[in-house]
């Protein structure tokens, strides 16, 4: 059943699905493989899931569990393009619709879209 509330349990599932999709995608996977490797069960990936759970929990519920800087790791990555962000958003949209009601999935997507735009501006892509 699709969730109409965000909690750590459903976030954890959605995030793992999202990154499994990402690693199958030739446009996006080089960035992640370079930063975290291609073993989705590794320590590095487990840590990434945890960080992303905190991040989305904060964005979606307001719980102050994420205290890091979401932007700076992206500065270290190889050149990204508008298409890289578009593909990331497409996959994210697919992943949230697998776990959440359409209304909630849309809320996730809107937040990701706003942040994508900011990241692209900060990174001088648009
Ligand atoms: C072109 C699209 C994107 C690519 C290729 C990308 C890639 C990455 C990579 C490789 C990392 C891991 C860095 C590391 O740990 O060494 C990362 C971290 C992260 N990304 Fe992205 N990202 C993208 C878009 C986004 C967007 C749109 C968001 C937010 C909606 C986002 C949120 C985050 C967060 C929260 C982290 C963890 C930051 C921390 O360490 O606290 N990313 N990203």
PDB file of C-alpha atoms and ligand atoms in Angstrom:
ATOM      1  CA  UNK A   1       0.000   0.000   0.000  1.00  0.00           C
ATOM      2  CA  UNK A   2       1.213   3.513  -0.784  1.00  0.00           C
ATOM      3  CA  UNK A   3       2.194   5.520   2.290  1.00  0.00           C
ATOM      4  CA  UNK A   4       0.458   8.785   3.064  1.00  0.00           C
ATOM      5  CA  UNK A   5       2.931   9.640   5.827  1.00  0.00           C
ATOM      6  CA  UNK A   6       6.690   9.862   5.791  1.00  0.00           C
ATOM      7  CA  UNK A   7       8.639   7.881   8.368  1.00  0.00           C
ATOM      8  CA  UNK A   8      12.151   6.474   8.612  1.00  0.00           C
ATOM      9  CA  UNK A   9      11.001   3.005   7.620  1.00  0.00           C
ATOM     10  CA  UNK A  10       9.359   3.965   4.329  1.00  0.00           C
ATOM     11  CA  UNK A  11      12.094   6.520   3.590  1.00  0.00           C
ATOM     12  CA  UNK A  12      14.727   3.864   4.005  1.00  0.00           C
ATOM     13  CA  UNK A  13      12.995   1.654   1.408  1.00  0.00           C
ATOM     14  CA  UNK A  14      12.414   4.481  -1.043  1.00  0.00           C
ATOM     15  CA  UNK A  15      16.023   5.694  -0.780  1.00  0.00           C
ATOM     16  CA  UNK A  16      17.477   2.232  -1.367  1.00  0.00           C
ATOM     17  CA  UNK A  17      15.232   1.764  -4.406  1.00  0.00           C
ATOM     18  CA  UNK A  18      16.163   5.187  -5.753  1.00  0.00           C
ATOM     19  CA  UNK A  19      19.910   4.518  -5.571  1.00  0.00           C
ATOM     20  CA  UNK A  20      19.516   1.048  -7.066  1.00  0.00           C
ATOM     21  CA  UNK A  21      17.792   2.780 -10.014  1.00  0.00           C
ATOM     22  CA  UNK A  22      20.554   5.371 -10.137  1.00  0.00           C
ATOM     23  CA  UNK A  23      23.290   2.754 -10.332  1.00  0.00           C
ATOM     24  CA  UNK A  24      21.558   1.223 -13.376  1.00  0.00           C
ATOM     25  CA  UNK A  25      21.473   4.592 -15.135  1.00  0.00           C
ATOM     26  CA  UNK A  26      24.418   5.384 -17.395  1.00  0.00           C
ATOM     27  CA  UNK A  27      23.907   9.173 -17.186  1.00  0.00           C
ATOM     28  CA  UNK A  28      24.070   9.378 -13.412  1.00  0.00           C
ATOM     29  CA  UNK A  29      25.903   6.320 -12.152  1.00  0.00           C
ATOM     30  CA  UNK A  30      29.476   7.543 -12.911  1.00  0.00           C
ATOM     31  CA  UNK A  31      29.170  10.308 -10.291  1.00  0.00           C
ATOM     32  CA  UNK A  32      28.024   7.913  -7.600  1.00  0.00           C
ATOM     33  CA  UNK A  33      30.421   5.127  -8.496  1.00  0.00           C
ATOM     34  CA  UNK A  34      33.280   7.607  -8.329  1.00  0.00           C
ATOM     35  CA  UNK A  35      32.205   8.911  -4.904  1.00  0.00           C
ATOM     36  CA  UNK A  36      30.850   5.763  -3.233  1.00  0.00           C
ATOM     37  CA  UNK A  37      31.768   2.738  -5.380  1.00  0.00           C
ATOM     38  CA  UNK A  38      29.382   0.287  -7.036  1.00  0.00           C
ATOM     39  CA  UNK A  39      28.612  -1.992  -4.096  1.00  0.00           C
ATOM     40  CA  UNK A  40      25.283  -0.782  -2.755  1.00  0.00           C
ATOM     41  CA  UNK A  41      25.806  -2.828   0.420  1.00  0.00           C
ATOM     42  CA  UNK A  42      29.187  -1.262   1.285  1.00  0.00           C
ATOM     43  CA  UNK A  43      29.871   0.844   4.380  1.00  0.00           C
ATOM     44  CA  UNK A  44      30.116   3.984   2.236  1.00  0.00           C
ATOM     45  CA  UNK A  45      26.665   3.393   0.744  1.00  0.00           C
ATOM     46  CA  UNK A  46      25.129   2.502   4.124  1.00  0.00           C
ATOM     47  CA  UNK A  47      26.397   5.823   5.447  1.00  0.00           C
ATOM     48  CA  UNK A  48      24.987   7.634   2.405  1.00  0.00           C
ATOM     49  CA  UNK A  49      21.529   6.034   2.936  1.00  0.00           C
ATOM     50  CA  UNK A  50      21.587   7.139   6.571  1.00  0.00           C
ATOM     51  CA  UNK A  51      22.498  10.717   5.640  1.00  0.00           C
ATOM     52  CA  UNK A  52      19.834  10.838   2.956  1.00  0.00           C
ATOM     53  CA  UNK A  53      17.202   9.448   5.324  1.00  0.00           C
ATOM     54  CA  UNK A  54      17.989  12.275   7.750  1.00  0.00           C
ATOM     55  CA  UNK A  55      17.935  14.790   4.923  1.00  0.00           C
ATOM     56  CA  UNK A  56      14.531  13.749   3.576  1.00  0.00           C
ATOM     57  CA  UNK A  57      13.069  13.280   7.032  1.00  0.00           C
ATOM     58  CA  UNK A  58      13.969  16.879   7.790  1.00  0.00           C
ATOM     59  CA  UNK A  59      12.663  18.214   4.474  1.00  0.00           C
ATOM     60  CA  UNK A  60       9.389  16.321   4.654  1.00  0.00           C
ATOM     61  CA  UNK A  61       8.551  16.392   8.372  1.00  0.00           C
ATOM     62  CA  UNK A  62      10.580  19.296   9.735  1.00  0.00           C
ATOM     63  CA  UNK A  63      12.369  17.000  12.226  1.00  0.00           C
ATOM     64  CA  UNK A  64      15.797  18.550  12.767  1.00  0.00           C
ATOM     65  CA  UNK A  65      17.812  15.402  12.186  1.00  0.00           C
ATOM     66  CA  UNK A  66      19.995  16.607   9.312  1.00  0.00           C
ATOM     67  CA  UNK A  67      22.711  19.042  10.329  1.00  0.00           C
ATOM     68  CA  UNK A  68      25.169  18.733   7.457  1.00  0.00           C
ATOM     69  CA  UNK A  69      25.737  20.763   4.308  1.00  0.00           C
ATOM     70  CA  UNK A  70      23.902  19.160   1.394  1.00  0.00           C
ATOM     71  CA  UNK A  71      25.500  21.317  -1.256  1.00  0.00           C
ATOM     72  CA  UNK A  72      29.276  21.058  -0.792  1.00  0.00           C
ATOM     73  CA  UNK A  73      29.792  17.346  -1.714  1.00  0.00           C
ATOM     74  CA  UNK A  74      28.437  18.211  -5.167  1.00  0.00           C
ATOM     75  CA  UNK A  75      31.186  20.757  -5.712  1.00  0.00           C
ATOM     76  CA  UNK A  76      33.748  17.952  -5.655  1.00  0.00           C
ATOM     77  CA  UNK A  77      32.046  15.938  -8.410  1.00  0.00           C
ATOM     78  CA  UNK A  78      32.999  15.984 -12.104  1.00  0.00           C
ATOM     79  CA  UNK A  79      31.096  18.476 -14.285  1.00  0.00           C
ATOM     80  CA  UNK A  80      27.324  17.963 -14.102  1.00  0.00           C
ATOM     81  CA  UNK A  81      24.866  19.286 -16.677  1.00  0.00           C
ATOM     82  CA  UNK A  82      21.221  20.270 -16.831  1.00  0.00           C
ATOM     83  CA  UNK A  83      20.516  16.807 -18.317  1.00  0.00           C
ATOM     84  CA  UNK A  84      22.199  15.152 -15.324  1.00  0.00           C
ATOM     85  CA  UNK A  85      19.789  16.925 -12.965  1.00  0.00           C
ATOM     86  CA  UNK A  86      16.788  16.230 -15.236  1.00  0.00           C
ATOM     87  CA  UNK A  87      17.550  12.522 -15.220  1.00  0.00           C
ATOM     88  CA  UNK A  88      18.128  12.534 -11.434  1.00  0.00           C
ATOM     89  CA  UNK A  89      14.702  14.179 -11.010  1.00  0.00           C
ATOM     90  CA  UNK A  90      13.007  11.691 -13.354  1.00  0.00           C
ATOM     91  CA  UNK A  91      14.346   8.735 -11.386  1.00  0.00           C
ATOM     92  CA  UNK A  92      13.507  10.391  -8.077  1.00  0.00           C
ATOM     93  CA  UNK A  93       9.953  10.969  -9.291  1.00  0.00           C
ATOM     94  CA  UNK A  94       9.657   7.308 -10.260  1.00  0.00           C
ATOM     95  CA  UNK A  95      11.013   6.157  -6.890  1.00  0.00           C
ATOM     96  CA  UNK A  96       8.714   8.321  -4.745  1.00  0.00           C
ATOM     97  CA  UNK A  97       5.668   7.194  -6.724  1.00  0.00           C
ATOM     98  CA  UNK A  98       6.493   3.572  -5.906  1.00  0.00           C
ATOM     99  CA  UNK A  99       6.148   4.217  -2.162  1.00  0.00           C
ATOM    100  CA  UNK A 100       3.947   7.270  -1.563  1.00  0.00           C
ATOM    101  CA  UNK A 101       0.476   8.458  -2.478  1.00  0.00           C
ATOM    102  CA  UNK A 102       0.433  10.737  -5.542  1.00  0.00           C
ATOM    103  CA  UNK A 103      -0.127  13.785  -3.338  1.00  0.00           C
ATOM    104  CA  UNK A 104       2.864  13.036  -1.123  1.00  0.00           C
ATOM    105  CA  UNK A 105       5.033  11.951  -4.049  1.00  0.00           C
ATOM    106  CA  UNK A 106       4.332  15.321  -5.654  1.00  0.00           C
ATOM    107  CA  UNK A 107       5.435  17.107  -2.490  1.00  0.00           C
ATOM    108  CA  UNK A 108       8.734  15.184  -2.512  1.00  0.00           C
ATOM    109  CA  UNK A 109       9.243  15.989  -6.171  1.00  0.00           C
ATOM    110  CA  UNK A 110       8.554  19.718  -5.722  1.00  0.00           C
ATOM    111  CA  UNK A 111      11.161  19.933  -2.956  1.00  0.00           C
ATOM    112  CA  UNK A 112      13.714  18.055  -5.062  1.00  0.00           C
ATOM    113  CA  UNK A 113      12.971  20.291  -8.042  1.00  0.00           C
ATOM    114  CA  UNK A 114      13.528  23.482  -6.028  1.00  0.00           C
ATOM    115  CA  UNK A 115      16.821  22.135  -4.671  1.00  0.00           C
ATOM    116  CA  UNK A 116      17.952  20.980  -8.117  1.00  0.00           C
ATOM    117  CA  UNK A 117      17.448  24.509  -9.409  1.00  0.00           C
ATOM    118  CA  UNK A 118      19.454  25.935  -6.517  1.00  0.00           C
ATOM    119  CA  UNK A 119      22.247  23.414  -6.985  1.00  0.00           C
ATOM    120  CA  UNK A 120      22.408  24.208 -10.701  1.00  0.00           C
ATOM    121  CA  UNK A 121      22.644  27.921  -9.961  1.00  0.00           C
ATOM    122  CA  UNK A 122      25.333  27.425  -7.307  1.00  0.00           C
ATOM    123  CA  UNK A 123      27.275  25.133  -9.612  1.00  0.00           C
ATOM    124  CA  UNK A 124      26.949  27.663 -12.461  1.00  0.00           C
ATOM    125  CA  UNK A 125      25.133  25.185 -14.724  1.00  0.00           C
ATOM    126  CA  UNK A 126      22.220  27.530 -15.468  1.00  0.00           C
TER     127      UNK A 126
HETATM  128  C1  LIG B   1      22.777  15.606 -10.989  1.00  0.00           C
HETATM  129  C2  LIG B   1      22.247  15.182  -9.897  1.00  0.00           C
HETATM  130  C3  LIG B   1      23.019  14.718  -8.683  1.00  0.00           C
HETATM  131  C4  LIG B   1      24.139  13.954  -8.590  1.00  0.00           C
HETATM  132  C5  LIG B   1      24.941  13.322  -9.718  1.00  0.00           C
HETATM  133  C6  LIG B   1      24.437  13.825  -7.168  1.00  0.00           C
HETATM  134  C7  LIG B   1      25.496  13.118  -6.643  1.00  0.00           C
HETATM  135  C8  LIG B   1      25.790  12.990  -5.315  1.00  0.00           C
HETATM  136  C9  LIG B   1      26.888  12.220  -4.781  1.00  0.00           C
HETATM  137  C10 LIG B   1      27.888  11.424  -5.618  1.00  0.00           C
HETATM  138  C11 LIG B   1      26.857  12.353  -3.443  1.00  0.00           C
HETATM  139  C12 LIG B   1      27.792  11.657  -2.436  1.00  0.00           C
HETATM  140  C13 LIG B   1      28.977  12.502  -2.153  1.00  0.00           C
HETATM  141  C14 LIG B   1      29.882  11.825  -1.151  1.00  0.00           C
HETATM  142  O1  LIG B   1      29.425  11.347  -0.101  1.00  0.00           O
HETATM  143  O2  LIG B   1      31.096  11.793  -1.416  1.00  0.00           O
HETATM  144  C15 LIG B   1      25.724  13.198  -3.110  1.00  0.00           C
HETATM  145  C16 LIG B   1      25.364  13.558  -1.822  1.00  0.00           C
HETATM  146  C17 LIG B   1      24.184  14.183  -1.521  1.00  0.00           C
HETATM  147  N1  LIG B   1      23.229  14.631  -2.405  1.00  0.00           N
HETATM  148 FE1  LIG B   1      23.392  14.604  -4.411  1.00  0.00          FE
HETATM  149  N2  LIG B   1      23.490  14.510  -6.441  1.00  0.00           N
HETATM  150  C18 LIG B   1      22.603  15.069  -7.334  1.00  0.00           C
HETATM  151  C19 LIG B   1      21.502  15.808  -7.019  1.00  0.00           C
HETATM  152  C20 LIG B   1      21.027  16.015  -5.756  1.00  0.00           C
HETATM  153  C21 LIG B   1      19.806  16.702  -5.432  1.00  0.00           C
HETATM  154  C22 LIG B   1      18.861  17.327  -6.457  1.00  0.00           C
HETATM  155  C23 LIG B   1      19.675  16.654  -4.081  1.00  0.00           C
HETATM  156  C24 LIG B   1      18.581  17.209  -3.206  1.00  0.00           C
HETATM  157  C25 LIG B   1      17.318  17.231  -3.550  1.00  0.00           C
HETATM  158  C26 LIG B   1      20.825  15.971  -3.549  1.00  0.00           C
HETATM  159  C27 LIG B   1      21.070  15.744  -2.209  1.00  0.00           C
HETATM  160  C28 LIG B   1      22.209  15.191  -1.696  1.00  0.00           C
HETATM  161  C29 LIG B   1      22.501  15.102  -0.278  1.00  0.00           C
HETATM  162  C30 LIG B   1      21.623  15.558   0.868  1.00  0.00           C
HETATM  163  C31 LIG B   1      23.739  14.479  -0.170  1.00  0.00           C
HETATM  164  C32 LIG B   1      24.484  14.147   1.133  1.00  0.00           C
HETATM  165  C33 LIG B   1      25.252  15.390   1.569  1.00  0.00           C
HETATM  166  C34 LIG B   1      25.977  15.165   2.890  1.00  0.00           C
HETATM  167  O3  LIG B   1      27.057  14.558   2.874  1.00  0.00           O
HETATM  168  O4  LIG B   1      25.420  15.567   3.929  1.00  0.00           O
HETATM  169  N3  LIG B   1      21.616  15.581  -4.588  1.00  0.00           N
HETATM  170  N4  LIG B   1      25.090  13.560  -4.270  1.00  0.00           N
END
